[in-house]
Coordinates of C-alpha atoms in Angstrom, one line a residue:
M11 CA 174.0 104.0 19.7
S12 CA 170.6 102.3 19.8
A13 CA 167.5 104.1 21.1
P14 CA 166.5 103.2 24.6
R15 CA 163.7 100.7 25.0
L16 CA 160.3 102.0 26.1
P17 CA 159.4 100.4 29.4
R18 CA 156.3 98.2 29.4
F19 CA 153.2 98.7 31.5
R20 CA 153.0 96.9 34.8
P21 CA 150.1 96.8 37.3
P22 CA 150.4 99.7 39.8
Q23 CA 150.6 99.2 43.6
L24 CA 147.3 100.2 45.3
A25 CA 146.7 101.6 48.8
T26 CA 144.4 100.1 51.4
L27 CA 141.9 102.5 53.0
V28 CA 142.2 102.7 56.8
A29 CA 140.6 104.9 59.4
H30 CA 143.7 105.9 61.3
V31 CA 147.3 107.1 60.6
P32 CA 149.8 104.2 61.1
T33 CA 152.2 104.8 64.0
G34 CA 155.8 103.7 64.6
E35 CA 158.9 104.2 62.6
G36 CA 159.5 103.3 58.9
W37 CA 156.6 105.3 57.4
I38 CA 156.7 108.2 54.9
F39 CA 153.6 110.3 54.2
E40 CA 152.5 111.9 50.9
M41 CA 149.5 114.0 50.0
K42 CA 146.7 112.0 48.4
Y43 CA 146.1 113.7 45.0
D44 CA 142.6 114.1 43.7
G45 CA 143.4 113.2 40.1
Y46 CA 143.9 110.2 37.8
R47 CA 146.5 107.5 38.4
C48 CA 148.9 107.3 35.5
L49 CA 152.1 105.3 34.7
A50 CA 154.4 107.3 32.4
A51 CA 156.8 105.2 30.2
I52 CA 159.6 107.3 28.8
A53 CA 162.3 106.5 26.3
G54 CA 164.1 109.5 24.8
H55 CA 161.4 111.5 23.0
R56 CA 158.8 108.7 23.2
V57 CA 156.2 108.8 26.0
K58 CA 153.3 106.4 26.7
L59 CA 150.8 107.2 29.4
Y60 CA 148.9 104.3 31.0
T61 CA 145.8 104.2 33.2
R62 CA 146.0 101.9 36.2
S63 CA 144.2 99.1 34.2
G64 CA 146.8 99.4 31.4
Q65 CA 144.8 101.4 28.9
D66 CA 147.0 103.6 26.7
W67 CA 145.8 107.2 27.2
S68 CA 148.8 108.9 25.6
Q69 CA 146.5 110.8 23.3
R70 CA 144.1 111.9 26.0
F71 CA 146.9 113.2 28.2
G72 CA 148.9 114.2 25.2
R73 CA 149.8 117.7 26.4
L74 CA 152.0 116.0 29.1
S75 CA 154.1 114.0 26.7
E76 CA 156.5 116.8 25.7
P77 CA 157.4 117.9 29.3
L78 CA 157.7 114.2 30.4
A79 CA 160.1 113.5 27.6
T80 CA 162.5 116.0 29.1
V81 CA 162.7 114.1 32.4
T82 CA 165.5 111.8 31.1
A83 CA 167.5 111.2 28.0
G84 CA 167.4 107.5 28.8
S85 CA 164.4 105.5 29.8
A86 CA 162.2 105.5 32.9
L87 CA 158.9 104.2 34.2
L88 CA 157.2 106.7 36.5
D89 CA 154.2 106.2 38.8
G90 CA 152.2 109.2 39.5
E91 CA 148.9 111.1 39.2
V92 CA 147.5 113.4 36.5
C93 CA 145.9 116.4 38.1
A94 CA 144.4 119.8 37.6
V95 CA 145.1 122.4 40.2
D96 CA 142.2 124.8 41.2
A97 CA 142.5 128.5 42.1
S98 CA 143.2 127.6 45.7
G99 CA 146.2 125.4 44.8
R100 CA 144.3 122.1 45.5
T101 CA 144.1 119.2 43.2
D102 CA 140.4 118.7 42.3
F103 CA 138.8 116.0 40.1
A104 CA 136.1 118.4 38.9
A105 CA 138.8 120.8 37.8
L106 CA 140.5 117.9 36.0
G107 CA 137.4 117.1 34.1
Q108 CA 137.1 120.8 33.0
A109 CA 140.8 120.9 32.0
L110 CA 140.4 117.8 29.9
A111 CA 137.3 119.1 28.2
N112 CA 138.5 122.6 27.7
G113 CA 142.2 122.1 27.0
G114 CA 143.3 123.5 30.4
P115 CA 146.6 122.9 32.0
L116 CA 147.4 119.5 33.5
V117 CA 150.1 118.6 36.0
Y118 CA 151.8 115.2 36.5
F119 CA 152.9 114.5 40.0
A120 CA 155.5 111.7 40.1
F121 CA 155.9 109.8 43.3
D122 CA 157.7 106.5 42.3
L123 CA 160.3 105.2 39.9
L124 CA 159.8 101.6 38.8
E125 CA 162.4 101.3 36.1
E126 CA 165.4 103.4 35.0
N127 CA 167.6 102.8 31.9
G128 CA 166.4 99.2 31.7
V129 CA 167.0 98.4 35.3
D130 CA 164.0 97.1 37.2
L131 CA 163.7 98.9 40.5
A132 CA 160.5 97.3 41.8
S133 CA 162.3 95.0 44.2
R134 CA 164.4 97.9 45.7
P135 CA 163.2 99.6 48.9
L136 CA 160.9 102.6 48.5
G137 CA 163.5 104.9 50.1
E138 CA 166.1 104.0 47.4
R139 CA 163.5 104.4 44.6
K140 CA 162.6 107.9 46.0
E141 CA 166.3 108.9 46.1
R142 CA 166.8 107.9 42.4
L143 CA 163.6 109.7 41.4
E144 CA 164.8 112.9 43.2
A145 CA 168.1 112.6 41.4
L146 CA 166.4 112.2 38.1
F147 CA 164.4 115.3 38.6
A148 CA 167.3 117.3 39.9
A149 CA 169.3 116.6 36.8
G150 CA 166.5 117.6 34.5
G151 CA 165.7 120.9 36.2
A152 CA 162.3 122.5 36.9
R153 CA 159.2 121.9 34.8
E154 CA 155.8 123.6 35.0
S155 CA 153.6 120.6 34.3
V156 CA 155.7 117.7 35.7
K157 CA 156.5 117.8 39.4
L158 CA 158.1 115.6 42.0
A159 CA 155.6 114.7 44.7
A160 CA 156.8 115.7 48.1
H161 CA 156.9 113.4 51.1
V162 CA 157.6 113.6 54.9
E163 CA 159.2 111.0 57.1
G164 CA 157.3 110.4 60.3
S165 CA 154.8 112.7 62.1
G166 CA 151.9 111.2 60.3
E167 CA 149.2 112.7 62.5
Q168 CA 150.6 116.2 62.1
V169 CA 150.8 115.7 58.3
L170 CA 147.2 114.6 58.1
D171 CA 146.1 117.5 60.2
A172 CA 147.9 120.0 58.0
I173 CA 146.6 118.3 54.8
C174 CA 143.0 118.3 56.0
R175 CA 143.2 122.0 57.2
A176 CA 144.5 123.0 53.8
G177 CA 141.4 121.4 52.2
H178 CA 143.0 118.4 50.6
E179 CA 141.6 114.9 50.4
G180 CA 144.0 113.0 52.7
I181 CA 147.3 111.3 52.8
I182 CA 149.1 108.1 51.6
A183 CA 151.3 106.3 54.1
K184 CA 154.1 104.1 52.7
R185 CA 156.6 101.7 54.2
I186 CA 160.0 103.1 53.4
E187 CA 161.7 99.7 53.2
A188 CA 159.0 98.0 51.2
P189 CA 159.4 96.9 47.6
Y190 CA 156.9 97.8 44.9
R191 CA 154.0 95.3 44.4
G192 CA 151.5 95.5 41.6
T193 CA 148.5 94.9 43.8
R194 CA 146.7 96.3 46.8
T195 CA 148.9 96.0 49.9
Q196 CA 149.2 97.0 53.6
S197 CA 152.5 98.7 52.9
W198 CA 150.6 101.5 51.2
L199 CA 147.7 102.9 53.3
K200 CA 145.4 105.8 52.5
V201 CA 143.8 107.9 55.2
K202 CA 141.1 110.4 54.1
C203 CA 140.1 113.6 55.7
I204 CA 136.5 112.8 54.7
Q205 CA 135.4 109.2 55.0
R206 CA 133.7 107.5 52.1
R207 CA 131.7 104.4 52.5
D208 CA 128.9 102.5 50.7
F209 CA 125.4 102.4 52.2
V210 CA 122.2 100.6 51.1
I211 CA 119.4 102.9 50.0
V212 CA 116.2 101.6 51.8
G213 CA 113.8 104.5 51.0
W214 CA 113.3 108.2 50.7
R215 CA 111.5 111.2 52.1
A216 CA 109.5 113.2 49.6
S217 CA 110.2 116.9 49.0
T218 CA 107.6 119.4 50.2
R219 CA 108.8 122.0 47.7
Q220 CA 109.3 120.1 44.4
R221 CA 108.6 116.7 42.8
G222 CA 110.9 113.9 43.9
F223 CA 112.9 113.1 47.0
A224 CA 114.2 115.4 49.6
S225 CA 116.6 112.9 51.2
L226 CA 117.5 109.2 50.9
L227 CA 117.2 106.8 53.8
L228 CA 120.4 104.9 54.3
A229 CA 121.3 101.6 56.1
E230 CA 124.4 99.5 56.5
R231 CA 124.5 95.7 56.1
A232 CA 126.2 93.7 58.8
N233 CA 125.7 90.0 59.6
G234 CA 122.8 89.8 57.2
R235 CA 120.9 92.7 58.9
L236 CA 120.3 96.3 57.9
R237 CA 121.0 99.0 60.5
Y238 CA 119.7 102.5 59.9
R239 CA 122.5 105.1 59.4
G240 CA 120.6 108.3 58.7
R241 CA 119.6 110.4 55.7
V242 CA 121.4 112.2 52.9
G243 CA 120.0 115.1 50.9
T244 CA 123.1 116.9 49.6
G245 CA 125.6 116.2 46.8
F246 CA 123.1 115.7 44.0
T247 CA 123.2 117.5 40.6
F248 CA 120.0 118.0 38.7
E249 CA 120.8 115.1 36.4
S250 CA 121.9 112.7 39.2
A251 CA 118.8 113.6 41.2
A252 CA 116.5 112.8 38.2
S253 CA 118.4 109.5 37.6
M254 CA 118.1 108.6 41.2
Q255 CA 114.4 109.3 41.3
R256 CA 113.9 107.0 38.3
A257 CA 115.8 104.3 40.1
L258 CA 113.7 104.8 43.2
D259 CA 110.5 104.7 41.3
A260 CA 111.5 101.4 39.6
R261 CA 112.1 99.8 43.1
A262 CA 109.2 101.3 45.0
T263 CA 107.5 98.9 47.5
K264 CA 104.8 99.3 50.1
T265 CA 106.6 97.1 52.6
P266 CA 109.7 98.5 54.3
P267 CA 112.8 96.4 54.5
A268 CA 113.7 94.9 57.9
I269 CA 115.8 97.7 59.4
D270 CA 117.3 97.7 62.9
D271 CA 117.2 101.0 64.9
L272 CA 114.8 102.7 62.6
P273 CA 113.4 105.7 64.5
A274 CA 109.6 105.9 64.4
P275 CA 109.6 109.6 63.2
V276 CA 111.7 108.6 60.2
A277 CA 109.5 105.7 59.3
R278 CA 106.4 108.0 59.3
G279 CA 106.0 109.5 55.8
A280 CA 108.9 107.4 54.4
R281 CA 108.6 105.7 51.0
W282 CA 110.3 102.4 50.7
V283 CA 112.4 100.6 48.0
S284 CA 113.8 97.2 47.7
P285 CA 117.3 97.3 49.1
D286 CA 119.4 96.6 46.0
L287 CA 121.0 100.0 45.3
V288 CA 124.1 101.2 47.0
A289 CA 125.2 104.8 47.4
E290 CA 128.8 106.0 48.1
I291 CA 128.5 108.6 50.8
A292 CA 131.1 111.1 52.0
F293 CA 130.9 111.9 55.7
T294 CA 133.0 113.2 58.6
E295 CA 132.2 110.5 61.2
L296 CA 129.5 108.3 62.8
T297 CA 127.8 109.8 65.9
A298 CA 127.5 107.9 69.1
D299 CA 124.0 106.7 67.9
G300 CA 125.6 105.3 64.7
L301 CA 124.3 108.0 62.4
L302 CA 126.2 109.8 59.6
R303 CA 127.5 113.2 60.4
H304 CA 127.6 115.7 57.5
P305 CA 126.8 113.1 54.8
S306 CA 127.0 114.0 51.1
F307 CA 126.0 111.8 48.1
K308 CA 128.9 110.9 45.8
S309 CA 127.8 108.2 43.4
L310 CA 125.3 105.4 42.8
R311 CA 126.6 101.8 42.7
P312 CA 125.0 98.4 42.1
A313 CA 124.7 96.2 45.2
P314 CA 128.0 94.2 45.2
E315 CA 126.4 91.0 46.4
Q316 CA 124.1 91.0 43.4
T317 CA 126.2 92.5 40.6
P318 CA 130.0 91.9 40.9
V319 CA 131.9 94.6 39.0
T320 CA 135.4 94.0 37.9
T321 CA 136.0 97.1 35.8
D322 CA 136.7 100.4 37.6
R323 CA 133.4 102.0 36.8
F324 CA 134.7 105.4 37.6
E325 CA 137.5 104.9 35.1
L326 CA 135.0 103.6 32.5
A327 CA 132.7 106.7 32.8
L328 CA 135.7 109.0 32.5
R329 CA 136.9 107.1 29.5
G330 CA 133.5 107.5 27.9
M331 CA 133.4 111.3 28.5
L332 CA 137.0 111.7 27.3
A333 CA 136.4 109.7 24.2
A334 CA 133.3 111.8 23.4
E335 CA 135.3 115.0 23.9
V336 CA 138.2 113.8 21.8
L337 CA 135.9 112.6 19.0
G338 CA 133.7 115.6 19.0
V339 CA 130.5 114.0 20.2
R340 CA 128.5 116.0 22.7
L341 CA 127.5 113.5 25.5
T342 CA 124.7 115.1 27.4
S343 CA 123.6 113.9 30.9
P344 CA 126.6 111.5 31.1
D345 CA 125.6 110.3 34.6
R346 CA 122.0 109.4 33.6
V347 CA 121.5 105.7 34.5
V348 CA 120.5 103.6 31.5
F349 CA 120.6 100.2 33.2
A350 CA 119.1 100.9 36.6
E351 CA 119.8 97.4 38.1
Q352 CA 123.5 97.7 37.5
G353 CA 123.9 101.5 37.9
V354 CA 125.3 101.7 34.3
S355 CA 125.3 105.3 33.1
K356 CA 125.4 106.8 29.6
A357 CA 129.1 107.7 30.2
D358 CA 129.8 104.1 31.3
L359 CA 128.2 102.8 28.1
A360 CA 130.2 105.2 26.0
G361 CA 133.4 104.1 27.8
Y362 CA 132.4 100.5 27.1
Y363 CA 132.1 101.0 23.4
D364 CA 135.4 102.9 23.3
A365 CA 137.0 99.9 25.1
V366 CA 135.6 97.3 22.7
A367 CA 135.6 99.3 19.5
E368 CA 138.6 97.6 18.0
R369 CA 136.8 94.2 18.2
M370 CA 133.3 95.5 17.4
L371 CA 133.8 97.8 14.5
P372 CA 134.8 95.0 11.9
H373 CA 131.3 93.5 12.6
I374 CA 129.3 96.7 12.3
A375 CA 131.1 99.2 10.2
H376 CA 129.5 100.2 6.9
R377 CA 126.5 98.0 7.3
P378 CA 122.9 99.1 7.3
L379 CA 121.6 99.2 10.9
S380 CA 118.5 98.9 13.0
L381 CA 118.8 100.7 16.3
L382 CA 116.9 99.8 19.5
R383 CA 116.6 103.1 21.3
C384 CA 115.5 103.5 24.9
P385 CA 115.3 107.2 25.7
Q386 CA 114.2 106.6 29.3
G387 CA 116.5 103.7 30.0
R388 CA 116.1 99.9 29.6
A389 CA 113.1 99.6 31.9
R390 CA 110.9 102.1 30.0
S391 CA 109.6 102.2 26.5
C392 CA 112.0 101.2 23.7
F393 CA 111.6 101.2 20.0
F394 CA 113.4 100.1 16.8
Q395 CA 114.6 102.7 14.3
K396 CA 116.3 102.0 11.0
H397 CA 115.8 105.3 9.0
D398 CA 117.3 108.6 9.9
T399 CA 114.6 111.1 10.7
G400 CA 117.0 113.8 11.8
G401 CA 118.4 115.0 15.1
F402 CA 121.3 112.5 15.2
P403 CA 124.9 113.6 15.7
A404 CA 126.9 114.0 12.5
A405 CA 129.1 111.0 13.6
M406 CA 126.1 108.7 12.8
S407 CA 126.3 108.4 9.0
T408 CA 123.6 107.3 6.6
V409 CA 123.4 105.5 3.3
R410 CA 120.4 105.4 0.9
I411 CA 119.1 102.0 0.1
A412 CA 116.2 101.1 -2.2
E413 CA 113.3 99.4 -0.6
R414 CA 111.2 96.7 -2.3
D415 CA 108.9 99.3 -3.8
G416 CA 111.9 101.1 -5.3
D417 CA 111.9 104.1 -3.0
E418 CA 115.2 105.0 -1.4
Q419 CA 115.4 105.5 2.3
P420 CA 118.3 106.7 4.5
Y421 CA 119.6 103.8 6.7
F422 CA 122.0 104.4 9.6
I423 CA 125.6 103.2 9.3
V424 CA 128.5 103.4 11.7
E425 CA 132.0 104.1 10.4
D426 CA 134.1 104.4 13.6
V427 CA 134.0 104.6 17.4
A428 CA 132.6 108.2 17.1
G429 CA 129.5 106.6 15.6
L430 CA 129.1 104.2 18.4
I431 CA 129.3 107.0 21.0
A432 CA 126.9 109.1 18.9
G433 CA 124.4 106.3 19.0
T434 CA 125.0 106.0 22.8
Q435 CA 124.2 109.7 23.0
M436 CA 120.9 109.0 21.2
N437 CA 120.1 106.2 23.8
V438 CA 120.9 103.2 21.5
L439 CA 121.0 100.1 23.8
E440 CA 121.1 97.5 21.0
W441 CA 122.8 97.5 17.6
H442 CA 121.4 95.2 14.9
A443 CA 123.0 94.9 11.5
W444 CA 122.3 93.5 8.0
G445 CA 124.1 90.4 6.9
S446 CA 125.6 92.4 4.0
P447 CA 127.7 95.6 3.7
A448 CA 126.1 98.8 2.4
A449 CA 128.4 98.6 -0.7
S450 CA 126.9 95.3 -1.8
V451 CA 123.6 95.0 0.0
E452 CA 122.3 92.2 -2.3
R453 CA 125.1 89.7 -1.5
P454 CA 125.3 88.5 2.1
D455 CA 128.8 88.0 3.6
R456 CA 127.5 86.0 6.6
L457 CA 124.6 83.7 7.5
V458 CA 123.1 83.7 11.0
F459 CA 121.3 80.7 12.6
D460 CA 119.5 82.1 15.7
L461 CA 118.8 79.2 18.1
D462 CA 115.8 80.3 20.1
P463 CA 115.0 77.9 22.9
D464 CA 111.7 77.3 24.7
E465 CA 111.9 79.0 28.1
A466 CA 111.8 75.7 29.9
L467 CA 115.0 74.4 28.3
P468 CA 118.4 74.6 30.1
F469 CA 121.1 76.5 28.4
S470 CA 123.2 73.3 28.2
D471 CA 120.6 72.1 25.6
V472 CA 121.3 75.3 23.6
R473 CA 125.0 74.7 23.7
D474 CA 124.6 71.1 22.5
A475 CA 122.2 72.3 19.7
A476 CA 124.8 74.9 18.5
T477 CA 127.5 72.2 18.2
S478 CA 125.0 70.1 16.1
V479 CA 124.5 73.0 13.8
R480 CA 128.2 73.5 13.5
D481 CA 128.7 69.8 12.7
L482 CA 126.0 69.8 10.0
L483 CA 127.6 72.9 8.4
R484 CA 131.0 71.3 8.4
D485 CA 129.5 68.3 6.6
V486 CA 128.7 70.6 3.7
G487 CA 132.1 72.4 3.8
L488 CA 131.3 75.5 5.9
E489 CA 133.0 76.6 9.1
S490 CA 131.1 78.7 11.6
V491 CA 131.5 80.5 15.0
P492 CA 129.2 80.9 18.0
L493 CA 127.9 84.1 19.4
V494 CA 126.3 84.1 22.9
S495 CA 123.4 86.3 22.1
G496 CA 122.9 88.1 25.4
G497 CA 119.2 87.1 25.2
K498 CA 118.1 83.4 25.4
G499 CA 120.1 81.6 22.9
V500 CA 123.2 81.3 20.6
H501 CA 123.8 82.6 17.1
V502 CA 125.8 80.3 14.8
I503 CA 127.4 82.5 12.3
V504 CA 128.9 81.5 8.9
P505 CA 131.3 84.0 7.2
L506 CA 130.9 84.1 3.4
R507 CA 132.6 85.7 0.5
G508 CA 129.3 87.0 -1.0
D509 CA 129.1 84.8 -4.0
V510 CA 125.2 84.5 -4.0
E511 CA 122.3 86.9 -3.5
W512 CA 119.8 87.0 -0.7
P513 CA 117.1 84.7 -2.1
V514 CA 119.6 81.9 -2.6
A515 CA 121.1 82.4 0.9
K516 CA 117.7 82.3 2.5
Q517 CA 116.8 79.1 0.6
F518 CA 120.0 77.4 1.9
A519 CA 119.4 78.6 5.5
H520 CA 115.9 77.3 5.3
A521 CA 117.1 73.9 4.1
V522 CA 119.6 73.7 7.0
A523 CA 116.8 74.4 9.5
E524 CA 114.6 71.7 7.9
L525 CA 117.4 69.2 7.8
L526 CA 118.1 69.8 11.5
E527 CA 114.4 69.2 12.3
E528 CA 114.3 66.1 10.1
R529 CA 117.3 64.6 11.9
D530 CA 116.2 65.4 15.4
P531 CA 112.5 66.4 15.5
L532 CA 112.4 66.2 19.4
R533 CA 115.1 68.9 19.7
F534 CA 114.7 71.2 16.6
V535 CA 111.8 73.0 14.9
S536 CA 112.0 75.0 11.8
G537 CA 108.5 76.4 11.7
M538 CA 107.2 79.6 13.3
S539 CA 104.3 78.0 15.1
K540 CA 104.7 78.6 18.8
A541 CA 102.7 75.5 19.7
R542 CA 105.3 73.3 17.9
R543 CA 108.1 75.1 19.7
V544 CA 107.2 73.9 23.2
G545 CA 110.2 72.0 24.6
R546 CA 112.3 72.5 21.5
I547 CA 114.7 74.9 19.9
F548 CA 113.5 77.1 17.0
V549 CA 116.2 77.4 14.3
D550 CA 115.4 80.9 13.1
Y551 CA 116.7 81.1 9.6
L552 CA 114.7 84.3 8.7
R553 CA 117.7 86.5 9.7
N554 CA 119.0 85.6 6.3
E555 CA 116.9 87.7 4.0
R556 CA 117.3 91.2 2.5
G557 CA 116.6 93.8 5.2
A558 CA 116.6 91.4 8.1
T559 CA 119.1 92.1 10.9
A560 CA 120.8 90.3 13.8
I561 CA 122.4 91.6 17.0
V562 CA 126.0 92.8 16.4
P563 CA 128.8 91.1 18.3
W564 CA 129.8 93.1 21.4
S565 CA 126.5 95.0 21.5
T566 CA 124.7 95.4 24.8
R567 CA 121.2 94.1 25.1
A568 CA 118.3 96.0 26.6
R569 CA 117.7 93.4 29.2
V570 CA 118.1 92.9 33.0
G571 CA 121.8 92.7 33.8
A572 CA 123.0 94.8 30.8
P573 CA 124.2 91.6 29.1
V574 CA 126.4 91.7 26.0
A575 CA 126.2 89.7 22.8
L576 CA 129.7 88.1 23.0
P577 CA 131.7 86.2 20.5
V578 CA 133.3 83.0 22.0
S579 CA 135.2 80.1 20.6
W580 CA 133.6 76.7 20.3
K581 CA 135.8 75.4 23.1
A582 CA 134.8 78.3 25.4
L583 CA 131.1 77.9 24.6
A584 CA 131.1 74.6 26.6
D585 CA 131.7 76.6 29.8
V586 CA 129.2 79.4 29.3
P587 CA 126.5 79.2 31.9
S588 CA 123.8 81.2 30.1
A589 CA 123.1 83.4 27.1
S590 CA 123.2 86.5 29.3
A591 CA 126.3 85.5 31.2
F592 CA 128.5 88.4 30.1
S593 CA 128.3 91.9 31.6
I594 CA 130.0 94.9 30.1
D595 CA 132.8 94.5 32.6
A596 CA 133.3 90.8 31.6
A597 CA 133.1 91.8 27.9
I598 CA 135.9 94.4 28.3
E599 CA 138.1 91.7 29.8
R600 CA 137.3 89.4 26.9
A601 CA 138.1 92.2 24.4
E602 CA 141.5 92.6 25.9
A603 CA 142.2 88.8 25.7
E604 CA 142.8 86.6 22.7
E605 CA 140.5 87.0 19.6
P606 CA 137.8 84.3 19.9
W607 CA 137.2 84.3 16.1
P608 CA 140.8 84.6 14.7
E609 CA 139.9 83.3 11.2
F610 CA 136.5 84.9 10.8
F611 CA 137.5 87.5 8.2
S612 CA 140.0 85.3 6.4
L613 CA 137.4 82.5 5.8
R614 CA 136.3 83.4 2.3
Q615 CA 133.8 80.6 2.0
G616 CA 131.5 80.3 -1.0
L617 CA 127.9 79.2 -0.6
R618 CA 127.5 77.7 -4.1
S619 CA 129.5 74.5 -3.4
A620 CA 127.8 74.0 0.0
I621 CA 124.4 74.3 -1.7
G622 CA 125.5 71.5 -4.1
V623 CA 126.5 69.2 -1.3
M624 CA 123.4 70.0 0.7
S625 CA 121.1 69.3 -2.3
A626 CA 122.8 65.9 -2.8
R627 CA 122.4 65.0 0.8
M628 CA 118.7 65.9 0.9
E629 CA 118.1 64.1 -2.4
K630 CA 119.8 61.0 -1.1
G631 CA 117.7 61.1 2.1
R632 CA 114.5 61.1 0.2

């Protein structure tokens, strides 16, 4: 008898937040768990655990695999929530974080059955799915860490009242006759005991007892206007308050935003900021005057109309903290904002590198590095560092390389995702690498042509220039790939097999730059003179010498917008609007899609034959 097939991930159904409990027949009500959404795919003794975005977190929730494997001898796809239960019997996200960090007990609450023994149940009514789920659990017996989520038919108001009095977060209302849909629907509704909403931060009141703010001034945007909603001064940790103050200082302005219904006593003594930060606030209700009652700060968000976010930022931060914990890297102050304009925290950045590590590591691993470190975030002082001077986590390795004077110096190298997260802990916002691996530093295995445009040129000119570089290289027998730099231009990168040393590679790159200028002097310039670069694109060939570095594919850039240096195909480059078009969220989506450079590491191109062709072309042109 063949082993049962492991069910595949499918997008989970999401609930719509509403203010009131739905009335009428046909609804069931469950407790809203304060945990982490998780689909459990089971087939015999095999278990895979997926986040709601489809990330495989089987290792991170690994202690649940064994008990889940006992649910069925066949196969099943469960929908549920991974939780930690506090001393009062409530699920609590803070307790979940501690349990994951300290190896504490986890509980999986199963509330839906999407597939059983190869039969897709998603089109069946919820009531039938619930019955089959109950039968599955009844056959398997009781388990300490895998539980069946309870539900009640009808009496939604009484259920919510009881749940809230017990100190839980709220309820989920579900249509009993509805099928399962892998999107946000009106057949699943969530009603919270405590409301949460996003409010614009418009200013702050200074503390009389300590440096920094005592409370934030909040407003809500409606019909293009800001209406005052009150102040919030609770819910901050020491780290989040410090991060918030830095964000406020960066946006300070003497002129208050246009705010409706702003009381004069509040305005007196207030300090104002540009209204481009949003705070998630928990509160009980709005008063008759439209002010928040019992507000508490929950998180900082970027303004949605300015910075669209596609990745679940909460999930990304948790991913970063879990990856650091699993890999043994201590991530201090994980909620410290490193890109203030986007609200990107250190934990978000660690989660980003964990998400793209599979694509990034082949381009950075075992290469000497230069690190751009920004200890106070992108907007403050940053500096390059290439030698290890101590204080870095052990996951950041080093290799000793002889300098021109013969002295050996310790250069940083990264070997795995732990190294990327260790660098994030040390406030690295940009990763720059040599064009040769540490094992053969004298022989480059790639060339980089950095197309640096005059500020006045549109990006379409840079795209066209990149294709011209590609075509010239093809004429001499070399294939290349484009990297959208995250800065101003495009890097055209040529993979090599390392058959020449640096002086020869630099000479060839210089010849390519000169030939481009010779063919099209109104568009290209190969010299460093800034006066000659006005209105043209500088072909920076100087990345191609011993000790020079270039931005690593998938690295963030320490620039406004937290852009990423992203590999794209030549076809995709035609649709890229700017060199800084890709955020970390967009980069994660690209990392999960098709590889843009599928032949990069299999193209074992030699430079010697290309040099011969180039020499002949240049001699013929004289």
